[in-house]
Amino acid sequence: MSRTHGSRAARAAALLLTLGLATACSTGQESPSGSDASIASVSGKISITYLQKQGDQEYFVGEAAGVKAKAAELGVDLKVVNLGNDANKTISEVQSAVAQKSNGVIIVVPDLAVGPQVVQLAKDAKVALLTSDDQICAAGPDPPACAKEGLVPRIG
């Protein structure tokens, strides 16, 4: 993949990510991840926490740069966190995003097994949740075996 193509792809992914979550955050509609709890509506500036695995790899560096640029353009507060390959850090960073009153979380999990816990944390806090790149399931660690309504919306 050429540098120009990779940069465009990262910006396109960023556009979809930020617009998708901004829409989910601002509508207050039911959570699409199979839960019955609504997502808290947002008044004022939107804040998003973007949690990504392997944030030091070129692909994810480019993706984060695109997300940052689009968030700045849209006036969205954005925090990007590199999870590396640490499943425990994934959970603590989702908890941190919730505690910091983030309106939404976009996540690329380093381990699919943490999917159900991530979904539950977001659901309990009424925080919008999207996945990027990798799908996660609310009911178990195996997205291909998950019922459609249990899949967290994915962009990427």
Short mmCIF file of the C-alpha atoms (twelve columns), coordinates in Angstrom:
data_MODEL
# 
_entry.id   MODEL 
# 
loop_
_atom_site.group_PDB 
_atom_site.id 
_atom_site.type_symbol 
_atom_site.label_atom_id 
_atom_site.label_alt_id 
_atom_site.label_comp_id 
_atom_site.label_asym_id 
_atom_site.label_seq_id 
_atom_site.Cartn_x 
_atom_site.Cartn_y 
_atom_site.Cartn_z 
_atom_site.pdbx_PDB_model_num 
ATOM 1   C CA . MET A 1   0.000   0.000   0.000  1 
ATOM 2   C CA . SER A 2   1.454   3.363   -0.934 1 
ATOM 3   C CA . ARG A 3   1.848   6.119   1.621  1 
ATOM 4   C CA . THR A 4   -0.761  8.291   -0.162 1 
ATOM 5   C CA . HIS A 5   -3.286  5.468   -0.327 1 
ATOM 6   C CA . GLY A 6   -2.688  4.582   3.331  1 
ATOM 7   C CA . SER A 7   -3.135  8.205   4.361  1 
ATOM 8   C CA . ARG A 8   -6.398  8.502   2.432  1 
ATOM 9   C CA . ALA A 9   -7.629  5.235   3.905  1 
ATOM 10  C CA . ALA A 10  -6.838  6.452   7.416  1 
ATOM 11  C CA . ARG A 11  -8.673  9.727   6.818  1 
ATOM 12  C CA . ALA A 12  -11.666 7.915   5.348  1 
ATOM 13  C CA . ALA A 13  -11.761 5.563   8.328  1 
ATOM 14  C CA . ALA A 14  -11.493 8.566   10.624 1 
ATOM 15  C CA . LEU A 15  -14.408 10.275  8.925  1 
ATOM 16  C CA . LEU A 16  -16.594 7.216   9.343  1 
ATOM 17  C CA . LEU A 17  -15.496 6.678   12.919 1 
ATOM 18  C CA . THR A 18  -16.102 10.176  14.143 1 
ATOM 19  C CA . LEU A 19  -19.319 10.724  12.226 1 
ATOM 20  C CA . GLY A 20  -20.658 7.337   13.239 1 
ATOM 21  C CA . LEU A 21  -20.018 7.891   16.909 1 
ATOM 22  C CA . ALA A 22  -21.109 11.520  16.827 1 
ATOM 23  C CA . THR A 23  -24.424 10.373  15.379 1 
ATOM 24  C CA . ALA A 24  -24.787 7.597   17.950 1 
ATOM 25  C CA . CYS A 25  -23.930 9.957   20.789 1 
ATOM 26  C CA . SER A 26  -26.275 12.707  19.757 1 
ATOM 27  C CA . THR A 27  -29.417 10.714  19.049 1 
ATOM 28  C CA . GLY A 28  -29.926 9.078   22.416 1 
ATOM 29  C CA . GLN A 29  -31.364 6.052   20.598 1 
ATOM 30  C CA . GLU A 30  -31.244 2.501   21.848 1 
ATOM 31  C CA . SER A 31  -27.870 0.840   21.934 1 
ATOM 32  C CA . PRO A 32  -27.324 -1.243  18.794 1 
ATOM 33  C CA . SER A 33  -25.248 -3.844  20.643 1 
ATOM 34  C CA . GLY A 34  -28.166 -5.974  21.694 1 
ATOM 35  C CA . SER A 35  -28.797 -4.179  24.976 1 
ATOM 36  C CA . ASP A 36  -31.984 -2.452  26.022 1 
ATOM 37  C CA . ALA A 37  -30.313 0.474   27.780 1 
ATOM 38  C CA . SER A 38  -30.280 3.754   25.931 1 
ATOM 39  C CA . ILE A 39  -27.168 5.782   25.305 1 
ATOM 40  C CA . ALA A 40  -27.003 9.035   27.203 1 
ATOM 41  C CA . SER A 41  -27.780 12.015  25.005 1 
ATOM 42  C CA . VAL A 42  -25.158 14.705  24.610 1 
ATOM 43  C CA . SER A 43  -25.590 18.394  25.054 1 
ATOM 44  C CA . GLY A 44  -22.537 20.422  24.233 1 
ATOM 45  C CA . LYS A 45  -19.201 19.192  22.996 1 
ATOM 46  C CA . ILE A 46  -18.790 15.480  22.252 1 
ATOM 47  C CA . SER A 47  -15.878 13.618  23.819 1 
ATOM 48  C CA . ILE A 48  -14.634 10.335  22.390 1 
ATOM 49  C CA . THR A 49  -12.040 7.907   23.666 1 
ATOM 50  C CA . TYR A 50  -10.359 5.908   20.909 1 
ATOM 51  C CA . LEU A 51  -8.714  2.759   22.282 1 
ATOM 52  C CA . GLN A 52  -6.575  0.834   19.826 1 
ATOM 53  C CA . LYS A 53  -4.382  -2.211  19.973 1 
ATOM 54  C CA . GLN A 54  -0.802  -2.036  18.735 1 
ATOM 55  C CA . GLY A 55  -0.846  1.755   18.463 1 
ATOM 56  C CA . ASP A 56  2.843   1.802   17.607 1 
ATOM 57  C CA . GLN A 57  2.360   -0.101  14.337 1 
ATOM 58  C CA . GLU A 58  2.312   1.963   11.135 1 
ATOM 59  C CA . TYR A 59  -1.285  1.087   10.235 1 
ATOM 60  C CA . PHE A 60  -2.629  2.118   13.632 1 
ATOM 61  C CA . VAL A 61  -0.410  5.221   13.797 1 
ATOM 62  C CA . GLY A 62  -1.959  6.362   10.504 1 
ATOM 63  C CA . GLU A 63  -5.440  5.481   11.653 1 
ATOM 64  C CA . ALA A 64  -4.998  7.475   14.884 1 
ATOM 65  C CA . ALA A 65  -3.642  10.456  12.946 1 
ATOM 66  C CA . GLY A 66  -6.690  10.422  10.692 1 
ATOM 67  C CA . VAL A 67  -9.055  10.169  13.645 1 
ATOM 68  C CA . LYS A 68  -7.283  13.062  15.389 1 
ATOM 69  C CA . ALA A 69  -7.483  15.250  12.289 1 
ATOM 70  C CA . LYS A 70  -11.170 14.564  11.753 1 
ATOM 71  C CA . ALA A 71  -12.009 15.049  15.425 1 
ATOM 72  C CA . ALA A 72  -10.255 18.449  15.361 1 
ATOM 73  C CA . GLU A 73  -12.151 19.393  12.207 1 
ATOM 74  C CA . LEU A 74  -15.481 18.435  13.807 1 
ATOM 75  C CA . GLY A 75  -14.725 20.032  17.166 1 
ATOM 76  C CA . VAL A 76  -14.811 16.698  19.002 1 
ATOM 77  C CA . ASP A 77  -12.652 16.179  22.093 1 
ATOM 78  C CA . LEU A 78  -10.624 13.038  21.425 1 
ATOM 79  C CA . LYS A 79  -8.345  10.942  23.580 1 
ATOM 80  C CA . VAL A 80  -6.337  8.222   21.815 1 
ATOM 81  C CA . VAL A 81  -4.934  5.366   23.911 1 
ATOM 82  C CA . ASN A 82  -2.507  2.671   22.773 1 
ATOM 83  C CA . LEU A 83  -3.533  -0.592  24.443 1 
ATOM 84  C CA . GLY A 84  -0.635  -2.561  22.991 1 
ATOM 85  C CA . ASN A 85  -1.670  -6.203  23.344 1 
ATOM 86  C CA . ASP A 86  -2.813  -5.895  26.952 1 
ATOM 87  C CA . ALA A 87  -6.318  -7.187  27.700 1 
ATOM 88  C CA . ASN A 88  -6.153  -5.934  31.303 1 
ATOM 89  C CA . LYS A 89  -5.234  -2.443  30.121 1 
ATOM 90  C CA . THR A 90  -8.224  -2.594  27.773 1 
ATOM 91  C CA . ILE A 91  -10.631 -3.002  30.666 1 
ATOM 92  C CA . SER A 92  -8.948  -0.361  32.833 1 
ATOM 93  C CA . GLU A 93  -8.938  2.145   29.956 1 
ATOM 94  C CA . VAL A 94  -12.648 1.579   29.254 1 
ATOM 95  C CA . GLN A 95  -13.292 2.137   32.971 1 
ATOM 96  C CA . SER A 96  -11.168 5.278   32.792 1 
ATOM 97  C CA . ALA A 97  -13.109 6.580   29.763 1 
ATOM 98  C CA . VAL A 98  -16.362 6.035   31.653 1 
ATOM 99  C CA . ALA A 99  -14.992 7.758   34.776 1 
ATOM 100 C CA . GLN A 100 -13.817 10.711  32.661 1 
ATOM 101 C CA . LYS A 101 -17.371 11.074  31.277 1 
ATOM 102 C CA . SER A 102 -16.464 10.229  27.688 1 
ATOM 103 C CA . ASN A 103 -19.611 10.264  25.537 1 
ATOM 104 C CA . GLY A 104 -18.368 7.399   23.429 1 
ATOM 105 C CA . VAL A 105 -15.710 4.766   23.024 1 
ATOM 106 C CA . ILE A 106 -14.323 3.462   19.776 1 
ATOM 107 C CA . ILE A 107 -12.215 0.381   20.356 1 
ATOM 108 C CA . VAL A 108 -9.900  -2.049  18.592 1 
ATOM 109 C CA . VAL A 109 -9.566  -4.806  21.176 1 
ATOM 110 C CA . PRO A 110 -6.272  -6.683  21.479 1 
ATOM 111 C CA . ASP A 111 -8.157  -9.774  22.684 1 
ATOM 112 C CA . LEU A 112 -11.696 -10.689 21.615 1 
ATOM 113 C CA . ALA A 113 -12.279 -12.364 24.977 1 
ATOM 114 C CA . VAL A 114 -12.679 -8.948  26.641 1 
ATOM 115 C CA . GLY A 115 -15.535 -8.031  24.299 1 
ATOM 116 C CA . PRO A 116 -18.396 -8.935  26.651 1 
ATOM 117 C CA . GLN A 117 -16.834 -7.020  29.546 1 
ATOM 118 C CA . VAL A 118 -16.212 -3.942  27.362 1 
ATOM 119 C CA . VAL A 119 -19.836 -4.048  26.160 1 
ATOM 120 C CA . GLN A 120 -21.155 -4.355  29.712 1 
ATOM 121 C CA . LEU A 121 -19.051 -1.449  30.983 1 
ATOM 122 C CA . ALA A 122 -20.272 0.796   28.156 1 
ATOM 123 C CA . LYS A 123 -23.880 -0.353  28.577 1 
ATOM 124 C CA . ASP A 124 -23.883 0.256   32.335 1 
ATOM 125 C CA . ALA A 125 -22.486 3.768   31.813 1 
ATOM 126 C CA . LYS A 126 -24.811 4.500   28.850 1 
ATOM 127 C CA . VAL A 127 -21.738 5.276   26.738 1 
ATOM 128 C CA . ALA A 128 -21.904 4.817   22.965 1 
ATOM 129 C CA . LEU A 129 -19.665 1.992   21.752 1 
ATOM 130 C CA . LEU A 130 -18.292 1.232   18.301 1 
ATOM 131 C CA . THR A 131 -15.553 -1.128  17.248 1 
ATOM 132 C CA . SER A 132 -12.947 -0.370  14.657 1 
ATOM 133 C CA . ASP A 133 -11.223 -3.011  12.575 1 
ATOM 134 C CA . ASP A 134 -12.157 -6.011  14.744 1 
ATOM 135 C CA . GLN A 135 -15.705 -7.076  15.637 1 
ATOM 136 C CA . ILE A 136 -16.679 -7.865  19.233 1 
ATOM 137 C CA . CYS A 137 -19.643 -9.720  20.642 1 
ATOM 138 C CA . ALA A 138 -21.685 -8.822  23.723 1 
ATOM 139 C CA . ALA A 139 -22.329 -12.468 24.599 1 
ATOM 140 C CA . GLY A 140 -18.975 -14.170 24.143 1 
ATOM 141 C CA . PRO A 141 -15.429 -14.125 22.802 1 
ATOM 142 C CA . ASP A 142 -16.246 -15.477 19.320 1 
ATOM 143 C CA . PRO A 143 -17.871 -12.870 17.023 1 
ATOM 144 C CA . PRO A 144 -18.514 -15.346 14.160 1 
ATOM 145 C CA . ALA A 145 -20.609 -17.447 16.566 1 
ATOM 146 C CA . CYS A 146 -22.458 -14.408 17.913 1 
ATOM 147 C CA . ALA A 147 -26.089 -13.656 17.127 1 
ATOM 148 C CA . LYS A 148 -26.396 -10.586 14.902 1 
ATOM 149 C CA . GLU A 149 -28.055 -8.525  17.633 1 
ATOM 150 C CA . GLY A 150 -25.135 -9.251  19.970 1 
ATOM 151 C CA . LEU A 151 -22.501 -7.778  17.642 1 
ATOM 152 C CA . VAL A 152 -21.230 -4.306  18.440 1 
ATOM 153 C CA . PRO A 153 -21.400 -2.005  15.389 1 
ATOM 154 C CA . ARG A 154 -18.082 -1.990  13.565 1 
ATOM 155 C CA . ILE A 155 -16.474 0.546   11.281 1 
ATOM 156 C CA . GLY A 156 -13.295 -0.235  9.443  1 
# 
